[in-house]
Amino acid sequence: MMSTPLSPTEISDWTRKLNYGTWKVQKNWVPLHIADAEGCYFIDGNGKRYLDLSSQLMCLNLGHKNPAVIEAIAAQARVLPYVAPSYATEPRVELSRLLLEVLPKGLEKFFFTTSGTEANEAAFKIARMFTGKSKIISRYRSYHGSTMASIAATGDPRRWPVEPAGKGQGVVFAPEVNCYNCVLKHTYPGCGVACADYVEHMIENESDVAAVILEPIVGTNGVLIPPAEYLPRLRKICDRHDVLLIADEVMSGWGRTGKWFAVDHWNVQPDILVTAKGITSAYVPLGLCATTARIAAYFEDHLFAHGHTYEAHPLMLATAVATIREMQRLKLVERSNDMGFYLGEKLKALKEKHRSIGDVRGLGLFWAVELVKNRTTKKPLNTNEEKISGKPLVVDKIAAEMMKQGVAVQAWVSHFVIAPPLIIEKSEIDFAVSALDEALALADGHVEE
Ligand SMILES: Cc1ncc(COP(=O)(O)O)c(C=O)c1O
């Protein structure tokens, strides 16, 4: 608590004046003062409650203020808040053994970071050291993080402002999987999943490819779910060419899609799995780079040339242990499936009502509602260029309208990412979807048909 309490407006003004707003043209930033939170809601400085329909940044899977996790943070802080990464600690072993239970089989050695971005940076370094090769294949509709290598591997327009000076070398982009609006102008299943085969063509023609990185189910860029053949085929392509497959499950992990990890939908085992966000339900910063025993074996005789002061930070690891135990106790992976089905049906019903909805897709409690000007051409309401230039977007106006009604949702270019806490109740889904329903009138006004 501050000595002289500031008003919500003063807190917003000071924040705006003294801090940077992320991914924003700064003059557009008016940060709302958040004072409290509970379950699926957060509460502003004036006491207004907002249903958190996107779990902040698709990360608060347990919802706000889970008592068991908060107690675990306090308990670890009392015992051992910090010790350097070269030491062994109880939470480190407990978490690592739990990870062996919940991660896809074959991932057996772990490196901890403080964000998804850093976990991807670790994955690239490990892949390059292990294979002795340098190139990384990524895809356009993707986000892998904000620092040098991870922004270089990011396909979406957040990469553009740092090009070319601030961008790491060696990333080449493959076509994304987008069966709603295929960039190759193909239609599934007649396409034969050509987008996967093209990656093999790239590997053969690029040479020197260390790894392919992908979000098994793309997150911010639109909850894009690949067809059944895609990931198993990519796994085989990577194996044929001795290229590592990196699954970026920063957003899609931890029950979000109705399985512990999205790759579990296709029983595909990546060589490296990267995750963050839901691993601690975002209560403390933690990222994970998990590798196979084959990769681990290489570093028995070679320098593992990577590290951070906060690697394996006890406070973070104890939080992850408590988060996983809470997920197991509350059966949140199963719940994500059940509630996800309910949410999906409600969102699909909106499509019947609103001409501006081009597509509704999702798995578990991970959904996108994509808006278009024209259902036939699938032209989006706004473009990547408009997003990056800071132009007000229709989706942002809709999100602002929903905030007025007490529902917070993440908007991106021409869609919403709907990913509530996995503890959400049906009545809360009903409330959120009716707010979206009302606010979509704004989008319908932009339809050109
Ligand atoms: C798929 C994916 N990878 C990486 C990141 C970067 O994670 P962080 O913001 O924790 O650095 C994100 C963040 O949204 C993400 O969604």
Tab-separated table of C-alpha atoms and ligand atoms in Angstrom:
chain	number	residue	atom	x	y	z
A	1	MET	CA	0.000	0.000	0.000
A	2	MET	CA	1.211	3.490	-0.824
A	3	SER	CA	1.472	6.041	2.020
A	4	THR	CA	-0.891	8.509	0.337
A	5	PRO	CA	-3.479	6.516	-1.592
A	6	LEU	CA	-3.703	7.535	-5.226
A	7	SER	CA	-6.978	7.604	-7.119
A	8	PRO	CA	-7.518	5.106	-9.980
A	9	THR	CA	-7.018	7.945	-12.471
A	10	GLU	CA	-3.744	8.997	-10.830
A	11	ILE	CA	-2.477	5.400	-10.875
A	12	SER	CA	-3.333	5.145	-14.548
A	13	ASP	CA	-1.706	8.514	-15.338
A	14	TRP	CA	1.525	7.725	-13.442
A	15	THR	CA	1.772	4.321	-15.101
A	16	ARG	CA	1.233	5.864	-18.509
A	17	LYS	CA	3.794	8.617	-17.829
A	18	LEU	CA	6.585	6.467	-16.310
A	19	ASN	CA	6.219	3.096	-18.081
A	20	TYR	CA	6.114	1.745	-21.604
A	21	GLY	CA	2.910	0.106	-22.809
A	22	THR	CA	3.824	-3.089	-24.659
A	23	TRP	CA	3.191	-3.436	-28.401
A	24	LYS	CA	1.540	-0.007	-28.576
A	25	VAL	CA	1.862	3.389	-30.097
A	26	GLN	CA	2.315	5.017	-26.692
A	27	LYS	CA	-0.139	7.894	-27.058
A	28	ASN	CA	-2.958	5.351	-27.470
A	29	TRP	CA	-2.356	3.753	-24.076
A	30	VAL	CA	-4.803	4.442	-21.242
A	31	PRO	CA	-4.102	1.656	-18.709
A	32	LEU	CA	-7.062	0.698	-16.562
A	33	HIS	CA	-6.181	0.478	-12.860
A	34	ILE	CA	-6.825	-3.050	-11.601
A	35	ALA	CA	-7.065	-3.347	-7.845
A	36	ASP	CA	-8.246	-6.892	-7.136
A	37	ALA	CA	-9.265	-10.202	-8.708
A	38	GLU	CA	-11.060	-13.412	-7.762
A	39	GLY	CA	-11.875	-16.563	-9.736
A	40	CYS	CA	-12.874	-15.625	-13.298
A	41	TYR	CA	-13.147	-11.900	-12.499
A	42	PHE	CA	-10.840	-8.931	-12.036
A	43	ILE	CA	-11.914	-5.685	-10.426
A	44	ASP	CA	-10.921	-2.134	-11.279
A	45	GLY	CA	-10.064	0.700	-8.882
A	46	ASN	CA	-13.682	1.860	-8.892
A	47	GLY	CA	-14.972	-1.580	-7.919
A	48	LYS	CA	-16.275	-2.586	-11.350
A	49	ARG	CA	-15.962	-6.336	-12.094
A	50	TYR	CA	-14.873	-7.802	-15.425
A	51	LEU	CA	-15.272	-11.403	-16.505
A	52	ASP	CA	-11.834	-12.455	-17.752
A	53	LEU	CA	-12.825	-14.187	-21.006
A	54	SER	CA	-9.227	-14.544	-22.239
A	55	SER	CA	-7.524	-15.326	-18.876
A	56	GLN	CA	-5.524	-12.068	-19.203
A	57	LEU	CA	-3.022	-13.135	-21.879
A	58	MET	CA	-4.376	-16.689	-22.208
A	59	CYS	CA	-2.330	-17.613	-19.161
A	60	LEU	CA	-4.392	-17.600	-15.948
A	61	ASN	CA	-5.702	-21.122	-16.433
A	62	LEU	CA	-6.573	-21.601	-12.741
A	63	GLY	CA	-8.337	-18.249	-12.533
A	64	HIS	CA	-7.364	-15.469	-10.161
A	65	LYS	CA	-6.168	-15.952	-6.579
A	66	ASN	CA	-6.220	-19.732	-6.224
A	67	PRO	CA	-5.590	-20.118	-2.447
A	68	ALA	CA	-3.440	-23.285	-2.693
A	69	VAL	CA	-1.059	-21.684	-5.182
A	70	ILE	CA	-0.824	-18.475	-3.168
A	71	GLU	CA	-0.034	-20.515	-0.047
A	72	ALA	CA	2.668	-22.461	-1.932
A	73	ILE	CA	4.328	-19.182	-3.001
A	74	ALA	CA	4.279	-17.901	0.587
A	75	ALA	CA	5.545	-21.219	1.995
A	76	GLN	CA	8.472	-21.379	-0.447
A	77	ALA	CA	9.307	-17.718	0.239
A	78	ARG	CA	9.545	-18.535	3.940
A	79	VAL	CA	11.839	-21.545	3.367
A	80	LEU	CA	14.120	-20.605	0.465
A	81	PRO	CA	13.164	-17.763	-1.882
A	82	TYR	CA	16.293	-18.004	-4.001
A	83	VAL	CA	19.362	-20.095	-4.574
A	84	ALA	CA	21.616	-20.204	-7.646
A	85	PRO	CA	20.797	-22.668	-10.449
A	86	SER	CA	23.818	-24.843	-9.752
A	87	TYR	CA	22.202	-26.143	-6.535
A	88	ALA	CA	19.595	-28.863	-6.128
A	89	THR	CA	16.324	-28.007	-4.371
A	90	GLU	CA	13.203	-29.896	-3.387
A	91	PRO	CA	10.782	-27.936	-5.600
A	92	ARG	CA	13.134	-28.478	-8.532
A	93	VAL	CA	12.963	-32.249	-8.141
A	94	GLU	CA	9.260	-32.285	-7.323
A	95	LEU	CA	8.383	-30.242	-10.383
A	96	SER	CA	10.700	-32.197	-12.694
A	97	ARG	CA	9.163	-35.486	-11.585
A	98	LEU	CA	5.645	-34.077	-12.058
A	99	LEU	CA	6.635	-32.917	-15.542
A	100	LEU	CA	7.556	-36.497	-16.406
A	101	GLU	CA	3.939	-37.390	-15.551
A	102	VAL	CA	2.121	-34.694	-17.504
A	103	LEU	CA	4.343	-33.846	-20.489
A	104	PRO	CA	4.194	-35.888	-23.692
A	105	LYS	CA	6.310	-39.045	-23.362
A	106	GLY	CA	9.959	-38.787	-24.313
A	107	LEU	CA	10.626	-35.328	-22.831
A	108	GLU	CA	12.948	-36.048	-19.973
A	109	LYS	CA	15.336	-33.190	-19.269
A	110	PHE	CA	14.318	-29.667	-18.334
A	111	PHE	CA	15.672	-26.142	-18.482
A	112	PHE	CA	13.691	-23.402	-16.727
A	113	THR	CA	13.389	-19.779	-17.790
A	114	THR	CA	11.329	-16.773	-16.763
A	115	SER	CA	9.212	-16.452	-19.917
A	116	GLY	CA	8.036	-18.189	-23.067
A	117	THR	CA	10.318	-15.941	-25.077
A	118	GLU	CA	13.404	-17.081	-23.154
A	119	ALA	CA	12.308	-20.701	-23.363
A	120	ASN	CA	12.215	-20.396	-27.156
A	121	GLU	CA	15.622	-18.701	-27.169
A	122	ALA	CA	16.912	-21.692	-25.181
A	123	ALA	CA	15.261	-24.106	-27.623
A	124	PHE	CA	16.963	-22.471	-30.618
A	125	LYS	CA	20.373	-22.482	-28.962
A	126	ILE	CA	19.980	-26.101	-27.867
A	127	ALA	CA	18.795	-27.155	-31.344
A	128	ARG	CA	21.702	-25.363	-32.989
A	129	MET	CA	24.298	-26.759	-30.561
A	130	PHE	CA	22.879	-30.289	-30.766
A	131	THR	CA	22.493	-30.502	-34.552
A	132	GLY	CA	25.468	-28.326	-35.481
A	133	LYS	CA	23.089	-26.723	-38.011
A	134	SER	CA	21.738	-23.188	-37.959
A	135	LYS	CA	18.453	-22.540	-39.773
A	136	ILE	CA	15.054	-22.568	-38.136
A	137	ILE	CA	11.850	-23.044	-40.125
A	138	SER	CA	8.866	-21.211	-38.668
A	139	ARG	CA	5.473	-20.216	-40.103
A	140	TYR	CA	3.877	-16.858	-40.886
A	141	ARG	CA	0.841	-17.044	-38.603
A	142	SER	CA	2.879	-17.480	-35.427
A	143	TYR	CA	4.235	-15.743	-32.357
A	144	HIS	CA	7.285	-17.108	-30.553
A	145	GLY	CA	8.462	-14.180	-28.408
A	146	SER	CA	9.913	-10.715	-28.354
A	147	THR	CA	13.721	-10.977	-28.162
A	148	MET	CA	16.262	-11.345	-30.957
A	149	ALA	CA	15.862	-14.979	-32.044
A	150	SER	CA	12.267	-15.495	-30.932
A	151	ILE	CA	11.025	-12.353	-32.712
A	152	ALA	CA	12.985	-13.448	-35.791
A	153	ALA	CA	11.015	-16.710	-35.688
A	154	THR	CA	7.733	-14.834	-35.237
A	155	GLY	CA	5.716	-14.775	-38.433
A	156	ASP	CA	3.139	-12.217	-37.371
A	157	PRO	CA	3.624	-8.466	-37.878
A	158	ARG	CA	5.159	-7.849	-34.463
A	159	ARG	CA	8.383	-8.828	-36.256
A	160	TRP	CA	8.218	-6.034	-38.813
A	161	PRO	CA	9.256	-3.007	-36.702
A	162	VAL	CA	12.601	-4.613	-35.746
A	163	GLU	CA	13.604	-5.634	-39.256
A	164	PRO	CA	16.303	-5.861	-40.337
A	165	ALA	CA	18.617	-4.508	-37.605
A	166	GLY	CA	16.998	-6.052	-34.523
A	167	LYS	CA	16.325	-9.456	-36.004
A	168	GLY	CA	18.396	-12.602	-35.573
A	169	GLN	CA	19.585	-14.500	-38.602
A	170	GLY	CA	18.656	-17.870	-39.980
A	171	VAL	CA	14.863	-18.116	-39.898
A	172	VAL	CA	12.857	-19.066	-42.972
A	173	PHE	CA	9.074	-19.103	-43.095
A	174	ALA	CA	6.790	-21.887	-44.234
A	175	PRO	CA	3.099	-21.495	-45.059
A	176	GLU	CA	0.807	-21.738	-42.074
A	177	VAL	CA	-1.975	-24.253	-41.736
A	178	ASN	CA	-5.246	-22.412	-42.090
A	179	CYS	CA	-8.009	-24.647	-43.381
A	180	TYR	CA	-10.563	-21.814	-43.126
A	181	ASN	CA	-8.595	-19.518	-45.441
A	182	CYS	CA	-5.695	-21.460	-46.958
A	183	VAL	CA	-2.847	-19.300	-48.238
A	184	LEU	CA	-2.147	-21.962	-50.893
A	185	LYS	CA	-5.806	-21.707	-52.015
A	186	HIS	CA	-6.302	-25.387	-51.280
A	187	THR	CA	-9.223	-27.154	-49.618
A	188	TYR	CA	-8.889	-29.976	-47.132
A	189	PRO	CA	-8.865	-32.958	-47.648
A	190	GLY	CA	-8.357	-32.605	-51.421
A	191	CYS	CA	-5.171	-30.655	-50.727
A	192	GLY	CA	-3.412	-33.783	-49.416
A	193	VAL	CA	-2.026	-31.493	-46.684
A	194	ALA	CA	0.379	-29.878	-49.154
A	195	CYS	CA	1.398	-27.312	-46.525
A	196	ALA	CA	3.188	-30.085	-44.577
A	197	ASP	CA	4.892	-31.487	-47.699
A	198	TYR	CA	6.125	-28.025	-48.620
A	199	VAL	CA	8.124	-27.952	-45.380
A	200	GLU	CA	10.041	-30.992	-46.656
A	201	HIS	CA	10.723	-29.137	-49.904
A	202	MET	CA	12.059	-26.233	-47.834
A	203	ILE	CA	14.306	-28.467	-45.729
A	204	GLU	CA	15.757	-30.054	-48.883
A	205	ASN	CA	16.379	-26.723	-50.565
A	206	GLU	CA	17.542	-24.677	-47.601
A	207	SER	CA	19.959	-27.290	-46.227
A	208	ASP	CA	21.501	-26.538	-42.806
A	209	VAL	CA	18.073	-26.683	-41.107
A	210	ALA	CA	18.388	-27.335	-37.371
A	211	ALA	CA	14.711	-27.262	-36.408
A	212	VAL	CA	11.112	-26.621	-37.341
A	213	ILE	CA	9.218	-24.622	-34.716
A	214	LEU	CA	5.455	-24.426	-34.576
A	215	GLU	CA	2.571	-23.778	-32.279
A	216	PRO	CA	0.715	-27.121	-32.598
A	217	ILE	CA	-2.483	-25.091	-32.284
A	218	VAL	CA	-1.717	-21.502	-33.188
A	219	GLY	CA	-2.751	-19.108	-30.416
A	220	THR	CA	-2.887	-15.336	-30.795
A	221	ASN	CA	-2.908	-15.622	-34.562
A	222	GLY	CA	-6.293	-17.268	-34.569
A	223	VAL	CA	-6.583	-20.683	-32.859
A	224	LEU	CA	-5.648	-22.514	-36.053
A	225	ILE	CA	-6.089	-26.254	-35.654
A	226	PRO	CA	-4.189	-28.451	-38.133
A	227	PRO	CA	-5.890	-31.383	-39.889
A	228	ALA	CA	-5.241	-34.844	-38.387
A	229	GLU	CA	-2.393	-35.724	-40.778
A	230	TYR	CA	-0.380	-32.526	-40.402
A	231	LEU	CA	1.655	-32.998	-37.228
A	232	PRO	CA	2.304	-36.762	-37.639
A	233	ARG	CA	3.516	-36.048	-41.180
A	234	LEU	CA	5.761	-33.198	-40.073
A	235	ARG	CA	7.198	-35.498	-37.388
A	236	LYS	CA	8.152	-38.006	-40.118
A	237	ILE	CA	9.595	-35.285	-42.367
A	238	CYS	CA	11.768	-33.995	-39.523
A	239	ASP	CA	12.948	-37.522	-38.707
A	240	ARG	CA	13.838	-38.220	-42.349
A	241	HIS	CA	16.089	-35.164	-42.460
A	242	ASP	CA	17.459	-35.213	-38.924
A	243	VAL	CA	15.742	-31.927	-38.146
A	244	LEU	CA	14.354	-31.263	-34.660
A	245	LEU	CA	10.669	-30.573	-34.121
A	246	ILE	CA	10.048	-27.830	-31.542
A	247	ALA	CA	6.487	-27.545	-30.214
A	248	ASP	CA	5.808	-24.079	-28.827
A	249	GLU	CA	3.083	-24.767	-26.271
A	250	VAL	CA	3.448	-21.512	-24.398
A	251	MET	CA	-0.243	-20.825	-24.944
A	252	SER	CA	-1.705	-24.168	-26.026
A	253	GLY	CA	-0.349	-26.161	-23.061
A	254	TRP	CA	-1.710	-26.856	-19.583
A	255	GLY	CA	-5.200	-28.074	-20.420
A	256	ARG	CA	-6.083	-25.123	-22.604
A	257	THR	CA	-7.134	-27.354	-25.557
A	258	GLY	CA	-8.694	-30.164	-23.515
A	259	LYS	CA	-5.477	-32.222	-23.257
A	260	TRP	CA	-2.464	-31.481	-21.094
A	261	PHE	CA	-0.650	-30.389	-24.277
A	262	ALA	CA	-1.942	-29.744	-27.779
A	263	VAL	CA	0.435	-32.303	-29.376
A	264	ASP	CA	-1.389	-34.957	-27.297
A	265	HIS	CA	-4.336	-34.622	-29.701
A	266	TRP	CA	-2.198	-36.332	-32.352
A	267	ASN	CA	0.165	-38.336	-30.109
A	268	VAL	CA	3.132	-36.554	-31.623
A	269	GLN	CA	6.332	-36.378	-29.600
A	270	PRO	CA	8.368	-33.250	-30.244
A	271	ASP	CA	12.142	-33.207	-29.681
A	272	ILE	CA	11.760	-30.012	-27.695
A	273	LEU	CA	8.628	-28.675	-26.045
A	274	VAL	CA	8.548	-25.072	-24.927
A	275	THR	CA	5.948	-23.750	-22.544
A	276	ALA	CA	5.232	-20.978	-20.010
A	277	LYS	CA	2.022	-19.101	-19.048
A	278	GLY	CA	-0.260	-21.849	-17.624
A	279	ILE	CA	2.658	-23.681	-16.003
A	280	THR	CA	2.204	-21.397	-12.975
A	281	SER	CA	-1.140	-20.020	-14.099
A	282	ALA	CA	0.996	-16.883	-14.541
A	283	TYR	CA	1.128	-16.236	-10.768
A	284	VAL	CA	4.917	-16.000	-11.063
A	285	PRO	CA	7.008	-15.860	-14.269
A	286	LEU	CA	8.178	-19.291	-15.436
A	287	GLY	CA	9.067	-20.835	-18.785
A	288	LEU	CA	10.161	-24.362	-19.587
A	289	CYS	CA	12.287	-25.846	-22.347
A	290	ALA	CA	11.888	-29.646	-22.195
A	291	THR	CA	14.096	-31.916	-24.289
A	292	THR	CA	14.434	-35.614	-25.081
A	293	ALA	CA	17.011	-37.907	-23.502
A	294	ARG	CA	18.794	-38.040	-26.889
A	295	ILE	CA	19.423	-34.291	-26.767
A	296	ALA	CA	20.326	-34.480	-23.078
A	297	ALA	CA	22.897	-37.201	-23.803
A	298	TYR	CA	24.743	-34.914	-26.219
A	299	PHE	CA	25.412	-32.400	-23.461
A	300	GLU	CA	26.975	-35.034	-21.186
A	301	ASP	CA	30.176	-34.465	-23.136
A	302	HIS	CA	29.570	-31.011	-24.592
A	303	LEU	CA	29.212	-27.689	-22.821
A	304	PHE	CA	25.592	-26.750	-22.162
A	305	ALA	CA	26.322	-23.155	-23.079
A	306	HIS	CA	23.237	-21.475	-21.668
A	307	GLY	CA	21.914	-20.124	-18.337
A	308	HIS	CA	20.222	-17.355	-16.362
A	309	THR	CA	20.477	-16.050	-12.793
A	310	TYR	CA	16.818	-16.993	-12.326
A	311	GLU	CA	17.040	-20.465	-13.905
A	312	ALA	CA	15.211	-22.984	-11.690
A	313	HIS	CA	14.205	-20.210	-9.275
A	314	PRO	CA	12.699	-22.031	-6.257
A	315	LEU	CA	9.783	-19.619	-5.886
A	316	MET	CA	8.749	-20.205	-9.492
A	317	LEU	CA	9.155	-23.963	-9.353
A	318	ALA	CA	7.167	-24.344	-6.122
A	319	THR	CA	4.392	-22.334	-7.757
A	320	ALA	CA	4.364	-24.681	-10.754
A	321	VAL	CA	4.141	-27.726	-8.466
A	322	ALA	CA	1.107	-26.231	-6.717
A	323	THR	CA	-0.466	-25.251	-10.052
A	324	ILE	CA	-0.179	-28.752	-11.492
A	325	ARG	CA	-1.509	-30.308	-8.289
A	326	GLU	CA	-4.489	-27.931	-8.372
A	327	MET	CA	-5.115	-28.787	-12.026
A	328	GLN	CA	-5.118	-32.471	-11.106
A	329	ARG	CA	-7.304	-31.989	-8.015
A	330	LEU	CA	-9.884	-29.916	-9.893
A	331	LYS	CA	-9.670	-32.172	-13.006
A	332	LEU	CA	-9.226	-29.075	-15.138
A	333	VAL	CA	-8.080	-30.869	-18.282
A	334	GLU	CA	-11.348	-32.809	-18.406
A	335	ARG	CA	-13.254	-29.679	-17.452
A	336	SER	CA	-11.646	-27.783	-20.333
A	337	ASN	CA	-13.158	-30.367	-22.672
A	338	ASP	CA	-16.643	-30.294	-21.159
A	339	MET	CA	-16.912	-26.537	-20.765
A	340	GLY	CA	-15.169	-26.045	-24.107
A	341	PHE	CA	-17.915	-27.985	-25.826
A	342	TYR	CA	-20.540	-25.807	-24.167
A	343	LEU	CA	-18.679	-22.592	-25.070
A	344	GLY	CA	-18.118	-23.756	-28.662
A	345	GLU	CA	-21.812	-24.490	-29.219
A	346	LYS	CA	-22.751	-21.043	-27.943
A	347	LEU	CA	-20.170	-19.323	-30.146
A	348	LYS	CA	-21.234	-21.310	-33.224
A	349	ALA	CA	-24.827	-20.201	-32.605
A	350	LEU	CA	-23.623	-16.576	-32.850
A	351	LYS	CA	-22.446	-17.279	-36.401
A	352	GLU	CA	-26.036	-17.894	-37.457
A	353	LYS	CA	-26.966	-14.464	-36.156
A	354	HIS	CA	-24.065	-12.248	-37.222
A	355	ARG	CA	-23.083	-11.766	-40.865
A	356	SER	CA	-19.697	-10.465	-39.743
A	357	ILE	CA	-18.618	-13.829	-38.320
A	358	GLY	CA	-16.637	-15.748	-40.922
A	359	ASP	CA	-15.515	-18.637	-38.768
A	360	VAL	CA	-15.755	-20.027	-35.254
A	361	ARG	CA	-13.186	-22.677	-34.348
A	362	GLY	CA	-11.579	-24.155	-31.287
A	363	LEU	CA	-10.745	-27.069	-29.029
A	364	GLY	CA	-11.177	-27.292	-25.261
A	365	LEU	CA	-11.456	-23.788	-23.824
A	366	PHE	CA	-9.487	-22.262	-26.701
A	367	TRP	CA	-11.640	-20.565	-29.358
A	368	ALA	CA	-11.408	-17.943	-32.064
A	369	VAL	CA	-14.232	-15.920	-33.545
A	370	GLU	CA	-12.993	-14.542	-36.854
A	371	LEU	CA	-14.697	-11.499	-38.354
A	372	VAL	CA	-14.903	-10.737	-42.068
A	373	LYS	CA	-16.253	-8.031	-44.343
A	374	ASN	CA	-17.494	-10.652	-46.732
A	375	ARG	CA	-18.129	-14.333	-46.044
A	376	THR	CA	-17.357	-15.335	-49.637
A	377	THR	CA	-14.027	-13.533	-50.052
A	378	LYS	CA	-13.187	-13.922	-46.312
A	379	LYS	CA	-11.707	-10.426	-46.358
A	380	PRO	CA	-10.811	-9.436	-42.761
A	381	LEU	CA	-12.250	-6.332	-41.087
A	382	ASN	CA	-8.737	-4.938	-40.638
A	383	THR	CA	-5.235	-5.798	-41.819
A	384	ASN	CA	-1.858	-6.524	-40.218
A	385	GLU	CA	-0.597	-3.170	-41.547
A	386	GLU	CA	-3.410	-1.333	-39.773
A	387	LYS	CA	-2.695	-3.230	-36.540
A	388	ILE	CA	0.991	-2.312	-36.577
A	389	SER	CA	0.376	1.337	-37.481
A	390	GLY	CA	-1.791	1.742	-34.355
A	391	LYS	CA	-4.985	2.468	-36.300
A	392	PRO	CA	-8.155	1.846	-34.256
A	393	LEU	CA	-9.464	-1.581	-35.269
A	394	VAL	CA	-13.062	-2.773	-35.339
A	395	VAL	CA	-12.204	-5.697	-33.019
A	396	ASP	CA	-10.746	-3.234	-30.495
A	397	LYS	CA	-13.920	-1.159	-30.593
A	398	ILE	CA	-15.954	-4.318	-29.958
A	399	ALA	CA	-13.647	-5.285	-27.089
A	400	ALA	CA	-14.072	-1.783	-25.606
A	401	GLU	CA	-17.845	-2.145	-25.866
A	402	MET	CA	-17.637	-5.488	-24.071
A	403	MET	CA	-15.518	-3.922	-21.315
A	404	LYS	CA	-18.369	-1.496	-20.714
A	405	GLN	CA	-20.591	-4.541	-20.202
A	406	GLY	CA	-18.058	-6.107	-17.811
A	407	VAL	CA	-16.366	-8.656	-20.096
A	408	ALA	CA	-12.670	-8.539	-21.054
A	409	VAL	CA	-11.608	-10.255	-24.291
A	410	GLN	CA	-8.387	-10.354	-26.327
A	411	ALA	CA	-8.720	-8.994	-29.847
A	412	TRP	CA	-6.188	-9.482	-32.640
A	413	VAL	CA	-6.465	-7.851	-36.130
A	414	SER	CA	-9.813	-9.393	-37.122
A	415	HIS	CA	-10.600	-12.042	-34.521
A	416	PHE	CA	-11.028	-12.649	-30.815
A	417	VAL	CA	-9.143	-15.246	-28.811
A	418	ILE	CA	-11.595	-16.656	-26.308
A	419	ALA	CA	-9.763	-18.631	-23.641
A	420	PRO	CA	-11.335	-18.233	-20.203
A	421	PRO	CA	-9.932	-19.687	-16.975
A	422	LEU	CA	-10.493	-23.446	-16.937
A	423	ILE	CA	-12.643	-23.041	-13.812
A	424	ILE	CA	-15.313	-21.046	-15.684
A	425	GLU	CA	-18.969	-21.916	-15.005
A	426	LYS	CA	-21.749	-22.225	-17.588
A	427	SER	CA	-23.556	-19.145	-16.232
A	428	GLU	CA	-20.361	-17.122	-16.732
A	429	ILE	CA	-20.058	-18.388	-20.307
A	430	ASP	CA	-23.691	-17.376	-20.922
A	431	PHE	CA	-23.009	-13.879	-19.604
A	432	ALA	CA	-19.831	-13.444	-21.685
A	433	VAL	CA	-21.332	-14.755	-24.917
A	434	SER	CA	-24.365	-12.488	-24.581
A	435	ALA	CA	-22.030	-9.488	-24.179
A	436	LEU	CA	-20.193	-10.545	-27.360
A	437	ASP	CA	-23.517	-11.067	-29.121
A	438	GLU	CA	-24.599	-7.508	-28.324
A	439	ALA	CA	-21.272	-5.899	-29.206
A	440	LEU	CA	-21.057	-7.703	-32.564
A	441	ALA	CA	-23.697	-5.361	-33.959
A	442	LEU	CA	-20.735	-3.010	-34.465
A	443	ALA	CA	-19.014	-5.527	-36.760
A	444	ASP	CA	-22.169	-6.348	-38.702
A	445	GLY	CA	-22.247	-2.695	-39.749
A	446	HIS	CA	-18.930	-3.211	-41.607
A	447	VAL	CA	-20.118	-6.128	-43.743
A	448	GLU	CA	-19.901	-5.310	-47.465
A	449	GLU	CA	-22.189	-7.974	-48.938
B	1	LIG	C1	2.979	-19.339	-28.619
B	1	LIG	C2	3.772	-18.348	-27.831
B	1	LIG	N1	5.103	-18.466	-27.767
B	1	LIG	C3	5.857	-17.612	-27.060
B	1	LIG	C4	5.280	-16.555	-26.388
B	1	LIG	C5	6.147	-15.620	-25.597
B	1	LIG	O1	5.936	-15.846	-24.237
B	1	LIG	P1	6.268	-14.682	-23.173
B	1	LIG	O2	5.327	-13.582	-23.439
B	1	LIG	O3	6.067	-15.363	-21.844
B	1	LIG	O4	7.687	-14.293	-23.382
B	1	LIG	C6	3.896	-16.385	-26.427
B	1	LIG	C7	3.263	-15.262	-25.741
B	1	LIG	O5	2.114	-14.960	-25.911
B	1	LIG	C8	3.117	-17.305	-27.169
B	1	LIG	O6	1.790	-17.192	-27.245
